[in-house]
Short mmCIF file of C-alpha atoms in Angstrom, two decimals:
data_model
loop_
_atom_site.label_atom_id
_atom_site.label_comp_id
_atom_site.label_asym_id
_atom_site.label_seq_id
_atom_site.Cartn_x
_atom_site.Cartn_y
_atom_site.Cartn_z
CA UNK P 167 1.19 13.65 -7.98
CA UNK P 168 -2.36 13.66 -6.73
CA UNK P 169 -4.11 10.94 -4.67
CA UNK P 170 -5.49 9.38 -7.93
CA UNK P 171 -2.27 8.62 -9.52
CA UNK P 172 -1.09 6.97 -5.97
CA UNK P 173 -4.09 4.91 -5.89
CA UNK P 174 -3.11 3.77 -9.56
CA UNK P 175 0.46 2.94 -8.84
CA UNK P 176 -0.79 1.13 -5.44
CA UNK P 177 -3.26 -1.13 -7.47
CA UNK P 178 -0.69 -2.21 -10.08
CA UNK P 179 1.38 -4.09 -7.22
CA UNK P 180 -1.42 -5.33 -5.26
CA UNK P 181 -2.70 -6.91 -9.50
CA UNK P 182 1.22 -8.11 -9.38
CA UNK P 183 1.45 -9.47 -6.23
CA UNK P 184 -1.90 -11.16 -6.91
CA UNK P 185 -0.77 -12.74 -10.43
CA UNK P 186 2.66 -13.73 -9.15
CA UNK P 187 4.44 -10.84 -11.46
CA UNK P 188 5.85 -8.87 -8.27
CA UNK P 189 8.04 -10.69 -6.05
CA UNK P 190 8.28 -10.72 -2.21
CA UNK P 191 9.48 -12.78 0.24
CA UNK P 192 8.05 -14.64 3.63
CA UNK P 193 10.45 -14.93 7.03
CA UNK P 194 10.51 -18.04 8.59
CA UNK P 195 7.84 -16.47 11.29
CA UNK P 196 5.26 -15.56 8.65
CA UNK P 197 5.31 -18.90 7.18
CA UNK P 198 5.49 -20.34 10.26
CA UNK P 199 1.92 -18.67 11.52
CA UNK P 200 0.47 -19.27 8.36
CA UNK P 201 -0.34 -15.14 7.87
CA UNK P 202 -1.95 -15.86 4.49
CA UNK P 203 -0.79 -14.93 0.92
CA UNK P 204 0.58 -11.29 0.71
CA UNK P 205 -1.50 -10.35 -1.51
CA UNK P 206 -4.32 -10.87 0.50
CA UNK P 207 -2.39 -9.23 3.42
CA UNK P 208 -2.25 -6.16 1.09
CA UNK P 209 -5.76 -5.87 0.33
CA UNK P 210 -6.66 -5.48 3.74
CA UNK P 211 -3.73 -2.57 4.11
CA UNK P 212 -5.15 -0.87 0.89
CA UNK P 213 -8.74 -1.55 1.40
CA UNK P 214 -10.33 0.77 3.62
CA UNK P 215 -9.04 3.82 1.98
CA UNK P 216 -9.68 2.69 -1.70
CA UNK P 217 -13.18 1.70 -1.06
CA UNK P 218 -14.05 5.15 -0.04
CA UNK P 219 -11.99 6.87 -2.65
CA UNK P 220 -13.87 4.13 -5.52
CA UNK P 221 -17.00 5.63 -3.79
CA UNK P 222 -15.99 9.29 -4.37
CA UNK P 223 -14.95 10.46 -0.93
CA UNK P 224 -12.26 11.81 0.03
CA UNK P 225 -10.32 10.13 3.00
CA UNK P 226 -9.31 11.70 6.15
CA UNK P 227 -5.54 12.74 6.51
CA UNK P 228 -5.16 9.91 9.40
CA UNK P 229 -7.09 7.56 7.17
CA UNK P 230 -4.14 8.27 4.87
CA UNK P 231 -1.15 8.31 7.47
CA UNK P 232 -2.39 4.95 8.45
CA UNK P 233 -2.30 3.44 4.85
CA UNK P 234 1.27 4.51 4.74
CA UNK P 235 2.55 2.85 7.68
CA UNK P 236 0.88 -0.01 6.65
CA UNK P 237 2.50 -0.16 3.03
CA UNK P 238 6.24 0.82 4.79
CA UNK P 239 5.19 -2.11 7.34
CA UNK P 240 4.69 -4.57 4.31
CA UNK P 241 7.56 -3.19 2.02
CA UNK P 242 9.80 -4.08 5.05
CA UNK P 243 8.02 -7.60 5.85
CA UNK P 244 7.70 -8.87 2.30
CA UNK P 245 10.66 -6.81 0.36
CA UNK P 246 8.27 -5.47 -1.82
CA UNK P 247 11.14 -3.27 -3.63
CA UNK P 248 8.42 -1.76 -6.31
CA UNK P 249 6.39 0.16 -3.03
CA UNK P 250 9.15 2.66 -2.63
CA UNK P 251 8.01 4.96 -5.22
CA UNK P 252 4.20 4.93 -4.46
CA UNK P 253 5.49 5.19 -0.71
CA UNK P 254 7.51 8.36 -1.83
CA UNK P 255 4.50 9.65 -3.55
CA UNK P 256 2.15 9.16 -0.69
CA UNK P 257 4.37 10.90 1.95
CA UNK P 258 4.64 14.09 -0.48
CA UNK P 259 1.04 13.97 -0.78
CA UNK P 260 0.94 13.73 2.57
CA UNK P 261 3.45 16.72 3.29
CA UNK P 262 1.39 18.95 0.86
CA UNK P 263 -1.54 18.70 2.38
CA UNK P 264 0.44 20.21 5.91
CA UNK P 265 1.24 23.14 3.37
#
């Protein structure tokens, strides 16, 4: 699957989580601090990266390892069950670019 298609699957949840079509969840902490909606929480994971690649450039390798800890960090704080393929996707990506 190439970085396109990733980016594509990616956007889909952060449109879901947005509309209210993808569900998550909040711990008693999160609420408590008042992090924000998760949506917006995911923008700011998925932004840096997507900006650039909306702009045509490609992003570094550590631009990329980065965006995937951050979307294994949310999958695991929200229970975001629909990142697991796009997270599968980006670490093969990820491993092909080793190769």
């Amino acid at each position: 699957m190439n970085l396109n298609d990733i980016c594509r699957e990616i956007l889909v949840i952060e449109e879901g989580l947005d509309c209210g079509t993808i569900e998550f969840t909040c711990d008693k902490l999160s609420s408590a601090m008042k992090c924000g909606h998760p949506a917006d929480i995911f923008s700011g994971i998925i932004g840096e990266v997507f900006w650039g690649i909306q702009a045509g450039q490609q992003p570094e390798k550590a631009q990329l390892e980065e965006l995937l800890k951050g979307l294994k960090r949310f999958k695991r704080s929200f229970k975001v069950k629909e990142l697991s393929k796009p997270i599968k996707d980006l670490t093969a990506y990820l491993s092909e670019l080793d190769t």
